GROMACS .gro file of C-alpha atoms in nm:
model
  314
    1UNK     CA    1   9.735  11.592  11.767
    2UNK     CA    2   9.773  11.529  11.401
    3UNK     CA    3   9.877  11.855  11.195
    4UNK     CA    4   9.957  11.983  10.855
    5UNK     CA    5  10.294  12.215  10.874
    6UNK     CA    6  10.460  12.386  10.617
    7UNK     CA    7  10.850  12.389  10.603
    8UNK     CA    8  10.945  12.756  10.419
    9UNK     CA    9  10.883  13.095  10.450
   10UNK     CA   10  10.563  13.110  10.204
   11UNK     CA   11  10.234  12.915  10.229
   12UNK     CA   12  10.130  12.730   9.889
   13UNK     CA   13   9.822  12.914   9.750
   14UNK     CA   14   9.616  12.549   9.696
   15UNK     CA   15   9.651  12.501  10.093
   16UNK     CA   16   9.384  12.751  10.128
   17UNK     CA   17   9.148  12.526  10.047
   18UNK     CA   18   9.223  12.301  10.358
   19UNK     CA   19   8.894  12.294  10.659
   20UNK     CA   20   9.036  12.601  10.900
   21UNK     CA   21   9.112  12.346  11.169
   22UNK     CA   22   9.433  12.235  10.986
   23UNK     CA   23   9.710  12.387  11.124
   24UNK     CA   24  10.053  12.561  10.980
   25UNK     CA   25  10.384  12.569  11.119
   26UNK     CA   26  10.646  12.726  10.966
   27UNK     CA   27  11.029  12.572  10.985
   28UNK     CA   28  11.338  12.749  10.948
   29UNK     CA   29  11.596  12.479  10.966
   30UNK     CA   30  11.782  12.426  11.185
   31UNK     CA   31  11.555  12.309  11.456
   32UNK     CA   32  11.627  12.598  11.740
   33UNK     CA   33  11.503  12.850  11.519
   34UNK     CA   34  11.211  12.657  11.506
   35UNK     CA   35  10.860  12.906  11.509
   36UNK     CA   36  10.561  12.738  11.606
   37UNK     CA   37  10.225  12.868  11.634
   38UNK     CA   38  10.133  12.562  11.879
   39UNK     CA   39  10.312  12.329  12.054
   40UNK     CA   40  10.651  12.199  11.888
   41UNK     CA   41  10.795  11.859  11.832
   42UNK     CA   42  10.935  11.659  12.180
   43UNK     CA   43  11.278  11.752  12.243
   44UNK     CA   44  11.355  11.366  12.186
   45UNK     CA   45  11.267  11.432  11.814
   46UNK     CA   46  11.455  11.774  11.783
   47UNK     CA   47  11.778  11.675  11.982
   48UNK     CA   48  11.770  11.348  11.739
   49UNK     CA   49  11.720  11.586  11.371
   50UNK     CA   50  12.025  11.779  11.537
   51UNK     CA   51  12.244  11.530  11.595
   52UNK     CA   52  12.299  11.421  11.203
   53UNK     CA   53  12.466  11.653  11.008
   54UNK     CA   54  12.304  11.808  10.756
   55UNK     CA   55  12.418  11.780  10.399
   56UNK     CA   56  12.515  12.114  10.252
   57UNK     CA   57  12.448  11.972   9.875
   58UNK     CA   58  12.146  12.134   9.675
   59UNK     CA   59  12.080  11.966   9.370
   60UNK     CA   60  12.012  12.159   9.065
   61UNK     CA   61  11.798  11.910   8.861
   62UNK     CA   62  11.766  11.951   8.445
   63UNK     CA   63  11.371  11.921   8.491
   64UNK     CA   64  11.249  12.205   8.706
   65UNK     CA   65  11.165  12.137   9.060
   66UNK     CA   66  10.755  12.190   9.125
   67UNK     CA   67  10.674  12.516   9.209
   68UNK     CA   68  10.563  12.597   9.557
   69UNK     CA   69  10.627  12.948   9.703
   70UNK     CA   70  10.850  12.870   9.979
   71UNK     CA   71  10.953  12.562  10.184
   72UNK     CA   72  10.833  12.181  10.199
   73UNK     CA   73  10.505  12.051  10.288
   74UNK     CA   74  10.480  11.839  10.593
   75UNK     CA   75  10.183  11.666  10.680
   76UNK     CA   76  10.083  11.474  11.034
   77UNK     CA   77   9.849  11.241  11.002
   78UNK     CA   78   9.729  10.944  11.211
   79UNK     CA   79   9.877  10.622  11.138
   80UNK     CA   80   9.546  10.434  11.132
   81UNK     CA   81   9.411  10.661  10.903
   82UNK     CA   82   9.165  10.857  11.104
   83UNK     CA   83   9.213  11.179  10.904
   84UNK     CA   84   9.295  11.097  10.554
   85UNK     CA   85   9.162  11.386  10.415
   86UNK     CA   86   9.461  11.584  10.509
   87UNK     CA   87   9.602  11.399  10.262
   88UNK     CA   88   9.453  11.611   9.955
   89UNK     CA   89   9.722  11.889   9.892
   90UNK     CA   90   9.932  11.563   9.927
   91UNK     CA   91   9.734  11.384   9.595
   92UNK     CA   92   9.738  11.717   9.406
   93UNK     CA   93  10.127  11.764   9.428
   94UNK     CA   94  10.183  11.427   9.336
   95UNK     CA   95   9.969  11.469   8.991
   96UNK     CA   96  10.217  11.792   8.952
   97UNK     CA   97  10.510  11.624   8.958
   98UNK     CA   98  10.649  11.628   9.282
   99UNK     CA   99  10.859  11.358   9.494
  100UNK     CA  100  10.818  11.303   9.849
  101UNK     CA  101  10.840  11.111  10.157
  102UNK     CA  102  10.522  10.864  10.287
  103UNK     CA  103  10.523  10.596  10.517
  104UNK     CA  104  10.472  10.238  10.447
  105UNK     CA  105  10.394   9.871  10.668
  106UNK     CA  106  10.789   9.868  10.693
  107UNK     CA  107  11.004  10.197  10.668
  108UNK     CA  108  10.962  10.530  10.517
  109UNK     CA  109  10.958  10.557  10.081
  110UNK     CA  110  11.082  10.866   9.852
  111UNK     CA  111  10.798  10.841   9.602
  112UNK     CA  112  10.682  10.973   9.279
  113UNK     CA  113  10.393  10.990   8.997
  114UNK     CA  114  10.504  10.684   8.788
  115UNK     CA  115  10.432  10.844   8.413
  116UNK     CA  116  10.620  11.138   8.512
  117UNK     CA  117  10.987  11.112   8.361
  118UNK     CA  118  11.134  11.431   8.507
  119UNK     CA  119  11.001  11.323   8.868
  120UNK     CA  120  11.147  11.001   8.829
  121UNK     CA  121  11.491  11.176   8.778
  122UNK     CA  122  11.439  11.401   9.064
  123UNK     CA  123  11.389  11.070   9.261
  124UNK     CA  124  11.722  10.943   9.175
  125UNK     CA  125  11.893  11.247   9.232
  126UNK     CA  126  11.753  11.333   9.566
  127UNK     CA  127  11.862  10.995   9.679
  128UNK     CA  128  12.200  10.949   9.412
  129UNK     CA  129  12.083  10.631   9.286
  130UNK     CA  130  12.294  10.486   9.059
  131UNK     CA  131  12.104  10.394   8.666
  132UNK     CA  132  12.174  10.063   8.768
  133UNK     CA  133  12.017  10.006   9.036
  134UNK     CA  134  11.625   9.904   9.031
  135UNK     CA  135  11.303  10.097   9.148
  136UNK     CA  136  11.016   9.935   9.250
  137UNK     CA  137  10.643  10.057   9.247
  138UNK     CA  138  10.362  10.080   9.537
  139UNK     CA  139   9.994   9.919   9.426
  140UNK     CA  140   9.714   9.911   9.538
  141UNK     CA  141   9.549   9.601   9.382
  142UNK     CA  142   9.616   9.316   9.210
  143UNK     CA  143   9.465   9.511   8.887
  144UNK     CA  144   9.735   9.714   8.900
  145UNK     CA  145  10.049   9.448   8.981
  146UNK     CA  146   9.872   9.263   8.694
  147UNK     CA  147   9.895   9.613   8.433
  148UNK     CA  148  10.280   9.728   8.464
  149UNK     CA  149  10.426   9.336   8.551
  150UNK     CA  150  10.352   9.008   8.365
  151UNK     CA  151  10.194   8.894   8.628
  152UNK     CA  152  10.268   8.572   8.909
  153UNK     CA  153  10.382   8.199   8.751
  154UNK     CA  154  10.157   8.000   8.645
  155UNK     CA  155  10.158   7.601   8.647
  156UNK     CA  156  10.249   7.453   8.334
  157UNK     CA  157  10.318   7.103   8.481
  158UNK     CA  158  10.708   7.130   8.462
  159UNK     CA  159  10.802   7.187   8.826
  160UNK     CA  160  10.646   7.564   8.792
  161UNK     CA  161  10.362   7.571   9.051
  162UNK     CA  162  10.050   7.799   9.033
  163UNK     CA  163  10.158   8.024   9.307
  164UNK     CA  164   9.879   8.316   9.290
  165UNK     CA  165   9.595   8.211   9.517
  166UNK     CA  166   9.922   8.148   9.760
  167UNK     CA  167  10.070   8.495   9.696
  168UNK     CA  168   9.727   8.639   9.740
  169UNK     CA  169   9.705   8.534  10.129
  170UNK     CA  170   9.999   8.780  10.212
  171UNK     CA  171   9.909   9.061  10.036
  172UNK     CA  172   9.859   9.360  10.133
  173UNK     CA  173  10.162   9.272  10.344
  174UNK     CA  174  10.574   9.341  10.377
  175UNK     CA  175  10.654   9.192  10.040
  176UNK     CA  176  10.841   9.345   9.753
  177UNK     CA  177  10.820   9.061   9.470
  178UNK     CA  178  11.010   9.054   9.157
  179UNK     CA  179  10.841   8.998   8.863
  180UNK     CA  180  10.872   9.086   8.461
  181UNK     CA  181  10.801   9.406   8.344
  182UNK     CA  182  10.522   9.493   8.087
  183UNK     CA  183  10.494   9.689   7.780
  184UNK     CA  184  10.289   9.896   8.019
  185UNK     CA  185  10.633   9.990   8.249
  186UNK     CA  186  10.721  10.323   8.155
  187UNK     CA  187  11.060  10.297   7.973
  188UNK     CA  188  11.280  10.468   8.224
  189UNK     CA  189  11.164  10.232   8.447
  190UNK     CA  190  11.245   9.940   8.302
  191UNK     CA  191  11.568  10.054   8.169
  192UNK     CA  192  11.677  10.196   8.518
  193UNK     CA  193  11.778  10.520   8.458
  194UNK     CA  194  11.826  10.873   8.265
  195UNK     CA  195  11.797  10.957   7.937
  196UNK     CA  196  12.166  10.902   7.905
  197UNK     CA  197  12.179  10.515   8.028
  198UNK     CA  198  12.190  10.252   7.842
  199UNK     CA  199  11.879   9.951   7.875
  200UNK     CA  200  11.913   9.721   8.118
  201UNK     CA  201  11.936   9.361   7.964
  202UNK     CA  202  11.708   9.218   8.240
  203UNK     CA  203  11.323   9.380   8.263
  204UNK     CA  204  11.218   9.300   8.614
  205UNK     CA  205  11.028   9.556   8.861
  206UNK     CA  206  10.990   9.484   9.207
  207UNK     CA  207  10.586   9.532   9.348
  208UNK     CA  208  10.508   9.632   9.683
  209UNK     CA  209  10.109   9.643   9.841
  210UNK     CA  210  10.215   9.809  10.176
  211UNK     CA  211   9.942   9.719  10.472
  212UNK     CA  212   9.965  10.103  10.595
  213UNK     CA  213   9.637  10.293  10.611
  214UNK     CA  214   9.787  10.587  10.539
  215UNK     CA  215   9.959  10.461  10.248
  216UNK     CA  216   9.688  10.305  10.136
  217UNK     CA  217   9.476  10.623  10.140
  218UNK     CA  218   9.751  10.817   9.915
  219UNK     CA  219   9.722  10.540   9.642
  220UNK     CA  220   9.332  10.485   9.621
  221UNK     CA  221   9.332  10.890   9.624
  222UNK     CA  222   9.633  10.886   9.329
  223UNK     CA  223   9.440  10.609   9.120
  224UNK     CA  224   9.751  10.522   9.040
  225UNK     CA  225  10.094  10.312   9.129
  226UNK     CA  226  10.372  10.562   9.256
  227UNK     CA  227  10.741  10.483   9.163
  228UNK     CA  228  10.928  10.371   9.551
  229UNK     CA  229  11.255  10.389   9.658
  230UNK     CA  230  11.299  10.340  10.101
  231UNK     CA  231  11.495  10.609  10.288
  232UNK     CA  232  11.821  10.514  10.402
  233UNK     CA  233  12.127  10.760  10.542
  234UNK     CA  234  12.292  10.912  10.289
  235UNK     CA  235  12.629  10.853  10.484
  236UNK     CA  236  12.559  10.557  10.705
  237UNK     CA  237  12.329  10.382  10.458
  238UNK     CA  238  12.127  10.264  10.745
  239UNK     CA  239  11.711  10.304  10.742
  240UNK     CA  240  11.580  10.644  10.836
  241UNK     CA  241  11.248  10.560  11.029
  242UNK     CA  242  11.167  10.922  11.187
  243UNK     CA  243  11.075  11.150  10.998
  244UNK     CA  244  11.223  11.486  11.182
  245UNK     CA  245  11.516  11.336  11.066
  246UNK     CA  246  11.433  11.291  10.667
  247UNK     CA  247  11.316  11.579  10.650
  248UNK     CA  248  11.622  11.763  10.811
  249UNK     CA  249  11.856  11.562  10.602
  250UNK     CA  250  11.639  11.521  10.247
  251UNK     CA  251  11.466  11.812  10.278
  252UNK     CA  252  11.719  12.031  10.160
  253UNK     CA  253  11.774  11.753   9.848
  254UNK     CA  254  11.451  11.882   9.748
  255UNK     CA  255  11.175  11.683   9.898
  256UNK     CA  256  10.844  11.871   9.808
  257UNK     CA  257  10.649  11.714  10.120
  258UNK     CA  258  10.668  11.459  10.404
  259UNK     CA  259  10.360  11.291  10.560
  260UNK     CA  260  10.447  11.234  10.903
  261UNK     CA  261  10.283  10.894  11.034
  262UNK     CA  262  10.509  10.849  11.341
  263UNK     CA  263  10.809  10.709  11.431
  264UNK     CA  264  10.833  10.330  11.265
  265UNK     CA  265  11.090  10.037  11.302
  266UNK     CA  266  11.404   9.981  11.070
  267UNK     CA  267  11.253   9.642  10.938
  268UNK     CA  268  11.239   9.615  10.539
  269UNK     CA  269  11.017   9.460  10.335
  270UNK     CA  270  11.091   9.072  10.255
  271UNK     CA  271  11.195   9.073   9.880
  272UNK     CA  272  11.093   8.736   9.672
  273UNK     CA  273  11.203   8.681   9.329
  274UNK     CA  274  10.957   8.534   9.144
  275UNK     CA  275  11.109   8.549   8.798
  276UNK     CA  276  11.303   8.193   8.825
  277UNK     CA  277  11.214   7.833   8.856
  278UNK     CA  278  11.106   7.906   9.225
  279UNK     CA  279  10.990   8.195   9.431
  280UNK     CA  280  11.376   8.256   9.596
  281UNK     CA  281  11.424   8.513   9.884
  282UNK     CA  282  11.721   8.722   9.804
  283UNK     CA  283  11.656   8.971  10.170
  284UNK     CA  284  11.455   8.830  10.473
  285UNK     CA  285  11.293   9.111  10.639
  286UNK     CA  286  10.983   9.169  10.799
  287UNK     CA  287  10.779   8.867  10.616
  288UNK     CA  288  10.810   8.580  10.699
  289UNK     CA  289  10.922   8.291  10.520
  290UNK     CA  290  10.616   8.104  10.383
  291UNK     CA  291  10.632   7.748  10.317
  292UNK     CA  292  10.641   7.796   9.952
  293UNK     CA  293  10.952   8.032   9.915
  294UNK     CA  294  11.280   7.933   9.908
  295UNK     CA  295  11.590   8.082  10.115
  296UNK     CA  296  11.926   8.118   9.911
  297UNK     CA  297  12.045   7.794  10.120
  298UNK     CA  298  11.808   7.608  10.053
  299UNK     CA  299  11.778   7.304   9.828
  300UNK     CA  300  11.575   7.388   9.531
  301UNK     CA  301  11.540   7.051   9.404
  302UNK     CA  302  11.317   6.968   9.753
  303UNK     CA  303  11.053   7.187   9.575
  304UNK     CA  304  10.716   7.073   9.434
  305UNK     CA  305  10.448   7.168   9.330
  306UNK     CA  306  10.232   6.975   9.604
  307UNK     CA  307  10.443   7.189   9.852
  308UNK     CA  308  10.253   7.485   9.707
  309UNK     CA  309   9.904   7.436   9.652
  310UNK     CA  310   9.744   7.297   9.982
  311UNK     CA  311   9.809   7.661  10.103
  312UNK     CA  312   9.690   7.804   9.781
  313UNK     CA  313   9.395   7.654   9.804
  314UNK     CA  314   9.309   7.706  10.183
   0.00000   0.00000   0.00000
């Protein structure tokens, strides 16, 4: 049955809110050690946690951590979304400032309040992302992809089709496109890093609509796009998809909660530039190639605008 737990020695005061039939375990890593106050994880789940080696790093961040009185928040919930409102203490942490793990229509995503600066730079320590490297952004409408990017191509009669009623037939889905930034893009966003780094010369965001009801619930709750980054092995650099095992390994990092919505299936998200002449796939994952995207190998100069728009229009 689906269960809110609590990973620490102290219960945070705002959980006392909760209905009394939520439940609280409390952790003390590692796993045998475990004290439970009903019945504990499978073995399957426990042997698994044990087997990776924890990381002994603690980060000491330059923007304090949010304040909770002990431990990390972990939160069960069904994966269809049966009992979203166990999701509240979830909502209210994120307003605060805090980064965490939820689960998406592909694998599982360290995410954070996208107009908080500090959280953002909690997010890329937790997870040592380089300032280089990109971080993309969970909506939950077109309204919002439409705010913080410049929005799909439009046809201008050059070879550029009019790709949005297509795009719109696969989202919510396992997409991450690649579009331009706004103005509306909070800076550190768009520049890709820390108050030290230097802009990045190119201004593109990757957008996600995830078809997860549980995600779903956390943004439509938040009002708000959250700031993504998926959970890979620190060592292995391979896709962490249970997570027992995040938060044994990134819990320590200084995770401030995990919702817990079951076990999913290394398969990424299909990323789709959509900032050149075409809309190119750069990493086929779990989408599937549509008729109007273009694989690296493939010959752009097949592509035309009447390739596009009888599916656009269906």
């Amino acid at each position: 049955m689906a269960e809110t737990k609590l990973y620490g020695h102290k219960l945070i005061p705002s959980l006392s809110s909760l209905p009394s039939s939520t439940t609280l375990r409390r952790h003390v890593a590692p796993f045998p050690s475990l004290v439970s106050f009903n019945t504990p994880k499978p073995p399957r789940l426990r042997v698994l946690s044990m087997a990776i080696k924890r990381s002994p790093k603690r980060l000491k961040y330059s923007a304090p951590r949010f304040t909770k009185e002990g431990g990390m928040l972990y939160v069960e919930v069904d994966e269809l979304g049966a009992d979203t409102w166990k999701l509240e203490p979830v909502i209210e942490l994120l307003k605060q400032g805090a980064v965490g793990v939820i689960p998406t229509d592909t694998v599982y995503a360290i995410v954070c309040d996208l107009k908080s600066n500090s959280a953002i730079e909690r997010l890329r320590r937790i997870k040592n992302i380089e300032p280089s490297k990109p971080l993309s952004i969970l909506c939950c409408s077109l309204r919002d992809i439409d705010t913080y990017t410049t929005g799909f191509p439009s046809g201008d009669g050059q070879g550029h089709a009019d790709i949005f009623r297509a795009v719109k037939h696969c989202l919510p889905g396992p997409y991450t496109f690649i579009l331009t930034a706004s103005k509306e893009l909070p800076k550190q966003c768009v520049r890709y890093g820390t108050k030290t780094a230097k802009y990045a010369s190119r201004k593109k965001v990757g957008v996600r609509m995830p078809d997860d009801a549980i995600c779903q619930a956390i943004l439509e709750k938040i009002n708000a796009p959250l700031i993504s980054t998926s959970v890979r092995s620190p060592k292995e650099n391979e896709w962490m998809v249970d997570p027992v095992v995040i938060a044994d390994i990134y819990g320590p990092e200084g995770l401030d909660f995990i919702v817990d919505g079951g076990v999913r299936v290394a398969d990424p998200s299909t990323v789709v530039d959509m900032t050149g002449s075409y809309p190119k796939i750069t990493r086929l994952g779990k989408g599937p190639k549509l008729h109007w995207m273009v694989a690296e190998d493939d010959d752009e100069s097949a592509f035309y605008v009447e390739d596009v728009m009888p599916s656009a229009t269906s």
